[in-house]
Amino acid sequence: MENEKKQIAFSAIQPSGTITLGNYLGAIRNWVTMQDEYNCIYALADLHTITVRQDPAQMRKNILDAYASILACGIDTEKSLFFIQSHVHTHAEMAWVLDCYTQFGELSRMTQFKDKSAKHADNINAGLFTYPSLMAGDILLYQADKVPVGADQQQHIEITRDIATRFNGLYGNVFKIPEGFIPKNGARVMSLQDPTKKMSKSDENVNGCVHLLDSPEAIMRKFKRAITDSEAHVHYGEGKDGINNLMGIYSTITGLSFEQIEHDFEGKGYGDFKTAVGEAVVEELRPIRERYESYIKDKAYLEECYRKADEIALKISSRTMNKVMKKIGFIL
Ligand code: AQP
């Protein structure tokens, strides 16, 4: 996949549950479209998932399910690298090094740390706190130019840039300073049950989150139950978080502008609109679910794909890792 003229795109996703419509619209759709223009390197960030306690059998299943799901979304292993983070030991090594170049104060400001520690008050572990330096290492190891992510990751991209700039300031030009690549549409898909909160894999309210592998019936049911407001007028506006979110999803999938959507649903109620959004999502996800069903049956093929990618990822990332170790003063 390496082509020297192309820029490098790197991104990763945690296999912490079934991939959501938010993950798909915010990140994975861009991963797919970037494959021709960039040298794309993608990872399943399984090391990140253990910041929250995981059941071992469920975790193994989630990893394979996520791998198959992302192939089903259209990641082509002939064009892009798609590997498993824990299989490439440079990630854990780089995370330790970068921990030592990251300040306690800047980690304390991360909103994801604050949110997740409030959600998992019984397990506020050091890994949850230092998560951004592991993520910075993921990106910097590959000298990435662009990082396609949803809007919730903006702060982690900023800290990655700060860590890289600090390191380069001490040792010369070691890391490329990456830029976030956040889509105009779909960057922040909200929960269908609480549209002030982002849609998350780990949402306990099953109706709040649409999963890539949900059946058409489940998707329709979730959209029909989506929280809206009492106005019954499809338009984008303040205090209309539920409708704004549905319009965002619909616009991202259909490519229609908000003005066009408002025009098309003039005089129609929320019921019609929710049905239209549900149907658009069902049709968008249908081929993905079908392809997933065939990938997940072929574990040998999945293993062949990730083993090959793991090996190449180790080779590429070792170049940066060795450079970093030498600059710091380690004897190699
Ligand atoms: N709701 C969202 N809208 C748009 N983009 C989103 N992303 C996540 N949620 C939304 C983007 O998906 C990519 C992978 O995310 P991740 O799995 O690495 O971490 P996350 O942001 O913590 O995802 P979840 O679904 O909320 O997982 P849990 O519940 O385990 O914490 C990222 O690019 C992210 O921006």
Short mmCIF file of C-alpha atoms and ligand atoms in Angstrom, two decimals:
data_model
loop_
_atom_site.label_atom_id
_atom_site.label_comp_id
_atom_site.label_asym_id
_atom_site.label_seq_id
_atom_site.Cartn_x
_atom_site.Cartn_y
_atom_site.Cartn_z
CA MET A 1 0.00 0.00 0.00
CA GLU A 2 2.96 2.33 0.42
CA ASN A 3 3.17 5.09 -2.11
CA GLU A 4 5.72 7.77 -1.25
CA LYS A 5 3.83 10.58 -3.00
CA LYS A 6 0.65 10.20 -1.01
CA GLN A 7 0.08 11.67 2.43
CA ILE A 8 -0.45 9.28 5.32
CA ALA A 9 -3.81 8.96 7.08
CA PHE A 10 -3.95 7.13 10.41
CA SER A 11 -6.94 6.37 12.60
CA ALA A 12 -8.12 3.73 15.04
CA ILE A 13 -11.25 2.53 16.75
CA GLN A 14 -11.72 0.78 20.07
CA PRO A 15 -13.35 -2.64 19.84
CA SER A 16 -15.21 -1.82 23.05
CA GLY A 17 -18.59 -3.00 21.77
CA THR A 18 -20.57 -3.16 18.56
CA ILE A 19 -19.64 -0.31 16.24
CA THR A 20 -22.24 2.45 16.15
CA LEU A 21 -23.79 4.68 13.55
CA GLY A 22 -21.80 7.51 15.24
CA ASN A 23 -18.47 5.70 14.72
CA TYR A 24 -19.46 5.01 11.14
CA LEU A 25 -20.63 8.50 10.13
CA GLY A 26 -18.02 10.32 12.19
CA ALA A 27 -14.98 8.28 11.21
CA ILE A 28 -15.23 5.02 9.27
CA ARG A 29 -17.01 6.46 6.22
CA ASN A 30 -14.08 8.83 5.82
CA TRP A 31 -11.61 5.99 6.30
CA VAL A 32 -13.19 4.33 3.30
CA THR A 33 -13.25 7.37 1.03
CA MET A 34 -9.66 8.33 1.88
CA GLN A 35 -8.26 5.03 0.66
CA ASP A 36 -7.46 6.21 -2.87
CA GLU A 37 -6.02 9.59 -2.03
CA TYR A 38 -3.91 8.64 1.01
CA ASN A 39 -1.72 5.85 2.26
CA CYS A 40 -4.15 4.70 4.92
CA ILE A 41 -3.18 2.97 8.13
CA TYR A 42 -6.00 1.88 10.44
CA ALA A 43 -5.99 -0.02 13.71
CA LEU A 44 -8.27 -1.73 16.14
CA ALA A 45 -7.22 0.03 19.34
CA ASP A 46 -7.71 -2.91 21.66
CA LEU A 47 -5.11 -1.66 24.17
CA HIS A 48 -7.31 1.38 24.72
CA THR A 49 -10.34 -0.71 25.63
CA ILE A 50 -8.88 -2.01 28.90
CA THR A 51 -9.08 1.44 30.45
CA VAL A 52 -12.62 0.18 31.14
CA ARG A 53 -13.00 -3.34 32.59
CA GLN A 54 -13.72 -5.92 29.83
CA ASP A 55 -15.02 -9.46 30.03
CA PRO A 56 -12.27 -11.61 28.39
CA ALA A 57 -14.53 -13.81 26.24
CA GLN A 58 -16.64 -10.84 25.17
CA MET A 59 -13.50 -8.83 24.39
CA ARG A 60 -12.15 -11.56 22.06
CA LYS A 61 -15.51 -11.62 20.29
CA ASN A 62 -15.68 -7.82 20.06
CA ILE A 63 -12.23 -7.66 18.45
CA LEU A 64 -13.10 -10.10 15.67
CA ASP A 65 -16.56 -8.57 15.20
CA ALA A 66 -15.06 -5.10 14.87
CA TYR A 67 -12.42 -6.34 12.44
CA ALA A 68 -15.07 -8.01 10.25
CA SER A 69 -17.39 -4.99 10.52
CA ILE A 70 -14.75 -2.56 9.35
CA LEU A 71 -13.85 -4.73 6.38
CA ALA A 72 -17.59 -4.86 5.66
CA CYS A 73 -17.73 -1.04 5.69
CA GLY A 74 -15.33 -1.07 2.75
CA ILE A 75 -11.78 -1.09 4.09
CA ASP A 76 -9.80 -2.84 1.41
CA THR A 77 -6.75 -4.64 2.81
CA GLU A 78 -5.07 -4.46 -0.61
CA LYS A 79 -5.12 -0.67 -0.42
CA SER A 80 -4.90 0.02 3.31
CA LEU A 81 -3.18 -1.41 6.35
CA PHE A 82 -5.64 -2.58 8.98
CA PHE A 83 -3.96 -4.11 12.00
CA ILE A 84 -4.56 -4.95 15.65
CA GLN A 85 -2.80 -2.52 18.00
CA SER A 86 -1.84 -5.03 20.72
CA HIS A 87 -0.04 -7.17 18.11
CA VAL A 88 2.37 -4.34 17.37
CA HIS A 89 4.52 -3.87 20.45
CA THR A 90 5.85 -0.43 19.49
CA HIS A 91 2.49 1.09 20.53
CA ALA A 92 2.87 0.18 24.20
CA GLU A 93 6.55 1.20 24.11
CA MET A 94 5.86 4.57 22.53
CA ALA A 95 3.05 5.19 25.01
CA TRP A 96 5.49 4.85 27.93
CA VAL A 97 8.01 7.16 26.29
CA LEU A 98 5.36 9.79 25.53
CA ASP A 99 3.96 9.51 29.07
CA CYS A 100 7.26 11.00 30.14
CA TYR A 101 6.81 13.94 27.76
CA THR A 102 3.19 14.66 28.68
CA GLN A 103 2.23 16.90 31.56
CA PHE A 104 -0.11 15.91 34.37
CA GLY A 105 -1.90 19.25 33.95
CA GLU A 106 -2.69 18.78 30.29
CA LEU A 107 -4.02 15.25 30.85
CA SER A 108 -6.22 16.60 33.67
CA ARG A 109 -7.97 18.88 31.19
CA MET A 110 -9.15 16.09 28.87
CA THR A 111 -12.94 16.02 28.79
CA GLN A 112 -13.01 12.31 27.88
CA PHE A 113 -11.10 11.55 31.09
CA LYS A 114 -13.57 13.62 33.09
CA ASP A 115 -16.58 11.97 31.40
CA LYS A 116 -15.27 8.43 31.69
CA SER A 117 -14.15 8.83 35.29
CA ALA A 118 -17.63 10.09 36.18
CA LYS A 119 -19.13 7.09 34.37
CA HIS A 120 -16.73 4.55 35.92
CA ALA A 121 -16.22 6.09 39.35
CA ASP A 122 -15.23 2.68 40.81
CA ASN A 123 -12.31 2.29 38.37
CA ILE A 124 -10.53 5.58 37.69
CA ASN A 125 -7.29 3.89 36.67
CA ALA A 126 -4.03 5.46 35.52
CA GLY A 127 -4.59 4.10 32.00
CA LEU A 128 -7.78 6.11 31.68
CA PHE A 129 -5.76 9.17 32.62
CA THR A 130 -2.82 8.53 30.25
CA TYR A 131 -5.02 7.32 27.35
CA PRO A 132 -4.09 10.43 25.26
CA SER A 133 -0.38 9.57 25.24
CA LEU A 134 -1.13 6.05 24.00
CA MET A 135 -3.29 7.62 21.30
CA ALA A 136 -0.60 10.19 20.47
CA GLY A 137 1.89 7.34 20.07
CA ASP A 138 -0.50 5.46 17.75
CA ILE A 139 -0.61 8.44 15.42
CA LEU A 140 2.99 9.65 15.67
CA LEU A 141 4.52 6.21 15.09
CA TYR A 142 3.27 6.33 11.49
CA GLN A 143 4.24 9.98 10.82
CA ALA A 144 0.61 10.60 9.90
CA ASP A 145 -0.44 13.75 8.06
CA LYS A 146 -4.17 13.37 8.61
CA VAL A 147 -6.24 11.73 11.35
CA PRO A 148 -9.85 11.11 10.31
CA VAL A 149 -11.92 11.19 13.53
CA GLY A 150 -15.22 12.43 14.92
CA ALA A 151 -15.47 15.81 16.66
CA ASP A 152 -15.17 14.20 20.12
CA GLN A 153 -11.52 13.41 19.37
CA GLN A 154 -10.53 17.02 18.57
CA GLN A 155 -9.01 17.55 22.02
CA HIS A 156 -6.93 14.35 21.72
CA ILE A 157 -5.60 15.51 18.35
CA GLU A 158 -4.60 18.83 19.92
CA ILE A 159 -2.70 17.14 22.73
CA THR A 160 -1.00 14.84 20.20
CA ARG A 161 0.21 17.91 18.33
CA ASP A 162 1.39 19.51 21.59
CA ILE A 163 3.32 16.39 22.64
CA ALA A 164 4.92 16.05 19.20
CA THR A 165 5.87 19.72 19.09
CA ARG A 166 7.40 19.49 22.57
CA PHE A 167 9.40 16.39 21.62
CA ASN A 168 10.59 17.96 18.35
CA GLY A 169 11.58 21.08 20.28
CA LEU A 170 13.92 18.97 22.41
CA TYR A 171 15.32 16.55 19.82
CA GLY A 172 14.81 17.99 16.33
CA ASN A 173 12.29 17.00 13.69
CA VAL A 174 11.37 13.52 14.85
CA PHE A 175 7.59 13.56 14.46
CA LYS A 176 5.38 14.89 11.72
CA ILE A 177 2.74 17.17 13.28
CA PRO A 178 -0.60 15.60 12.30
CA GLU A 179 -3.86 17.32 11.53
CA GLY A 180 -7.34 16.15 12.47
CA PHE A 181 -9.66 15.39 9.58
CA ILE A 182 -13.16 15.95 10.93
CA PRO A 183 -16.10 15.64 8.53
CA LYS A 184 -18.43 18.60 7.94
CA ASN A 185 -21.42 16.30 8.39
CA GLY A 186 -21.76 13.44 10.84
CA ALA A 187 -18.90 14.54 13.10
CA ARG A 188 -21.05 14.33 16.22
CA VAL A 189 -23.96 11.92 16.14
CA MET A 190 -25.98 12.17 19.34
CA SER A 191 -27.90 9.57 21.35
CA LEU A 192 -31.45 9.06 20.07
CA GLN A 193 -32.68 9.01 23.68
CA ASP A 194 -30.64 11.92 25.02
CA PRO A 195 -29.59 14.14 22.11
CA THR A 196 -27.36 16.24 24.37
CA LYS A 197 -25.05 13.21 24.76
CA LYS A 198 -22.98 11.65 21.98
CA MET A 199 -24.02 8.25 20.66
CA SER A 200 -21.66 5.69 22.25
CA LYS A 201 -20.99 1.98 21.97
CA SER A 202 -21.21 1.69 25.73
CA ASP A 203 -24.54 3.52 26.09
CA GLU A 204 -26.64 1.57 28.57
CA ASN A 205 -29.89 2.72 26.95
CA VAL A 206 -30.23 0.34 24.00
CA ASN A 207 -32.66 2.67 22.26
CA GLY A 208 -30.19 5.56 22.28
CA CYS A 209 -27.65 3.90 20.04
CA VAL A 210 -27.92 2.41 16.55
CA HIS A 211 -25.38 -0.35 15.95
CA LEU A 212 -24.00 -1.21 12.51
CA LEU A 213 -25.27 -4.76 12.87
CA ASP A 214 -28.78 -3.95 14.13
CA SER A 215 -31.62 -5.57 12.18
CA PRO A 216 -33.78 -3.28 10.01
CA GLU A 217 -36.63 -3.77 12.49
CA ALA A 218 -34.47 -2.71 15.43
CA ILE A 219 -33.23 0.35 13.52
CA MET A 220 -36.77 1.43 12.62
CA ARG A 221 -37.94 0.90 16.20
CA LYS A 222 -35.10 3.02 17.59
CA PHE A 223 -35.77 5.89 15.19
CA LYS A 224 -39.51 5.78 15.84
CA ARG A 225 -38.80 6.10 19.57
CA ALA A 226 -36.23 8.88 19.10
CA ILE A 227 -36.72 11.82 21.48
CA THR A 228 -37.84 14.99 19.68
CA ASP A 229 -39.86 18.00 20.89
CA SER A 230 -43.48 19.11 20.90
CA GLU A 231 -43.26 21.50 17.96
CA ALA A 232 -43.93 18.96 15.18
CA HIS A 233 -42.16 21.09 12.57
CA VAL A 234 -39.07 19.66 10.86
CA HIS A 235 -36.53 22.46 10.97
CA TYR A 236 -33.09 23.03 12.44
CA GLY A 237 -33.04 25.30 15.46
CA GLU A 238 -32.10 26.06 19.02
CA GLY A 239 -33.66 23.81 21.64
CA LYS A 240 -34.40 21.16 19.00
CA ASP A 241 -31.50 18.81 19.78
CA GLY A 242 -33.44 15.67 18.83
CA ILE A 243 -34.59 16.96 15.44
CA ASN A 244 -31.21 18.61 14.77
CA ASN A 245 -29.57 15.23 15.35
CA LEU A 246 -32.00 13.39 13.07
CA MET A 247 -31.51 16.04 10.39
CA GLY A 248 -27.75 15.66 10.71
CA ILE A 249 -27.94 11.89 10.28
CA TYR A 250 -30.34 12.17 7.34
CA SER A 251 -28.30 14.87 5.63
CA THR A 252 -25.04 12.93 6.05
CA ILE A 253 -26.51 9.80 4.49
CA THR A 254 -28.60 11.31 1.71
CA GLY A 255 -26.37 14.30 0.91
CA LEU A 256 -29.42 16.60 1.13
CA SER A 257 -28.91 20.06 2.62
CA PHE A 258 -30.85 21.11 5.73
CA GLU A 259 -32.84 23.58 3.59
CA GLN A 260 -33.85 20.80 1.22
CA ILE A 261 -34.88 18.53 4.11
CA GLU A 262 -36.95 21.34 5.66
CA HIS A 263 -38.58 21.89 2.27
CA ASP A 264 -39.28 18.17 1.68
CA PHE A 265 -40.90 17.74 5.10
CA GLU A 266 -42.88 20.99 5.14
CA GLY A 267 -46.34 20.22 6.52
CA LYS A 268 -45.40 16.67 7.50
CA GLY A 269 -45.17 15.45 11.10
CA TYR A 270 -42.24 14.01 13.01
CA GLY A 271 -43.59 10.47 12.45
CA ASP A 272 -42.98 10.73 8.70
CA PHE A 273 -39.57 12.24 9.21
CA LYS A 274 -38.45 9.59 11.72
CA THR A 275 -39.57 6.89 9.29
CA ALA A 276 -37.61 8.49 6.45
CA VAL A 277 -34.46 8.76 8.58
CA GLY A 278 -34.84 5.15 9.77
CA GLU A 279 -35.28 3.89 6.22
CA ALA A 280 -32.24 5.82 4.97
CA VAL A 281 -30.12 4.30 7.77
CA VAL A 282 -31.48 0.80 7.10
CA GLU A 283 -30.50 1.05 3.43
CA GLU A 284 -27.07 2.49 4.23
CA LEU A 285 -26.30 -0.30 6.70
CA ARG A 286 -27.93 -3.22 4.86
CA PRO A 287 -24.96 -4.07 2.59
CA ILE A 288 -22.55 -3.66 5.52
CA ARG A 289 -24.48 -6.16 7.62
CA GLU A 290 -24.63 -8.60 4.72
CA ARG A 291 -20.90 -8.38 4.06
CA TYR A 292 -20.19 -8.68 7.80
CA GLU A 293 -22.12 -11.99 7.89
CA SER A 294 -19.81 -13.50 5.32
CA TYR A 295 -16.56 -12.07 6.78
CA ILE A 296 -17.28 -13.23 10.32
CA LYS A 297 -17.78 -16.81 9.15
CA ASP A 298 -14.27 -16.87 7.71
CA LYS A 299 -11.98 -16.51 10.74
CA ALA A 300 -9.01 -17.84 8.78
CA TYR A 301 -9.35 -15.03 6.25
CA LEU A 302 -9.63 -12.41 9.00
CA GLU A 303 -6.50 -13.78 10.65
CA GLU A 304 -4.61 -13.77 7.36
CA CYS A 305 -5.55 -10.09 6.88
CA TYR A 306 -4.56 -8.88 10.32
CA ARG A 307 -1.36 -10.95 10.62
CA LYS A 308 -0.11 -9.52 7.34
CA ALA A 309 -1.01 -5.98 8.38
CA ASP A 310 0.45 -6.43 11.91
CA GLU A 311 3.81 -7.33 10.41
CA ILE A 312 3.94 -4.33 8.09
CA ALA A 313 2.73 -1.99 10.85
CA LEU A 314 5.54 -3.23 13.09
CA LYS A 315 8.10 -2.55 10.38
CA ILE A 316 6.85 0.99 9.69
CA SER A 317 6.39 1.94 13.34
CA SER A 318 9.78 0.52 14.36
CA ARG A 319 11.51 3.14 12.22
CA THR A 320 10.00 5.94 14.30
CA MET A 321 10.41 4.01 17.55
CA ASN A 322 14.13 3.47 16.94
CA LYS A 323 14.65 7.08 16.01
CA VAL A 324 12.92 8.21 19.19
CA MET A 325 14.96 5.83 21.37
CA LYS A 326 18.24 6.98 19.83
CA LYS A 327 17.39 10.67 20.18
CA ILE A 328 16.55 10.24 23.85
CA GLY A 329 19.82 8.45 24.54
CA PHE A 330 18.96 4.78 24.79
CA ILE A 331 21.57 2.29 23.53
CA LEU A 332 19.97 0.20 20.77
N1 AQP B 1 -21.28 9.84 18.33
C1 AQP B 1 -20.27 9.97 17.48
N2 AQP B 1 -20.40 10.77 16.40
C2 AQP B 1 -19.38 10.90 15.49
N3 AQP B 1 -18.19 10.25 15.62
C3 AQP B 1 -18.02 9.44 16.68
N4 AQP B 1 -17.01 8.66 17.08
C4 AQP B 1 -17.35 8.03 18.24
N5 AQP B 1 -18.59 8.36 18.61
C5 AQP B 1 -19.04 9.26 17.66
C6 AQP B 1 -15.75 8.51 16.37
O1 AQP B 1 -15.55 7.12 16.13
C7 AQP B 1 -14.16 6.85 16.13
C8 AQP B 1 -13.86 5.67 17.00
O2 AQP B 1 -14.18 5.97 18.34
P1 AQP B 1 -13.55 5.11 19.49
O3 AQP B 1 -14.15 3.78 19.50
O4 AQP B 1 -12.09 5.08 19.38
O5 AQP B 1 -13.83 5.90 20.80
P2 AQP B 1 -15.07 6.64 21.37
O6 AQP B 1 -15.12 8.02 20.80
O7 AQP B 1 -14.95 6.55 22.86
O8 AQP B 1 -16.31 5.80 20.84
P3 AQP B 1 -17.58 5.34 21.61
O9 AQP B 1 -18.51 4.77 20.60
O10 AQP B 1 -18.12 6.45 22.47
O11 AQP B 1 -17.01 4.16 22.50
P4 AQP B 1 -17.12 3.93 24.07
O12 AQP B 1 -18.58 3.90 24.40
O13 AQP B 1 -16.44 2.60 24.30
O14 AQP B 1 -16.39 5.06 24.73
C9 AQP B 1 -13.46 8.13 16.62
O15 AQP B 1 -12.91 8.78 15.51
C10 AQP B 1 -14.57 8.95 17.20
O16 AQP B 1 -14.34 10.32 17.07
#
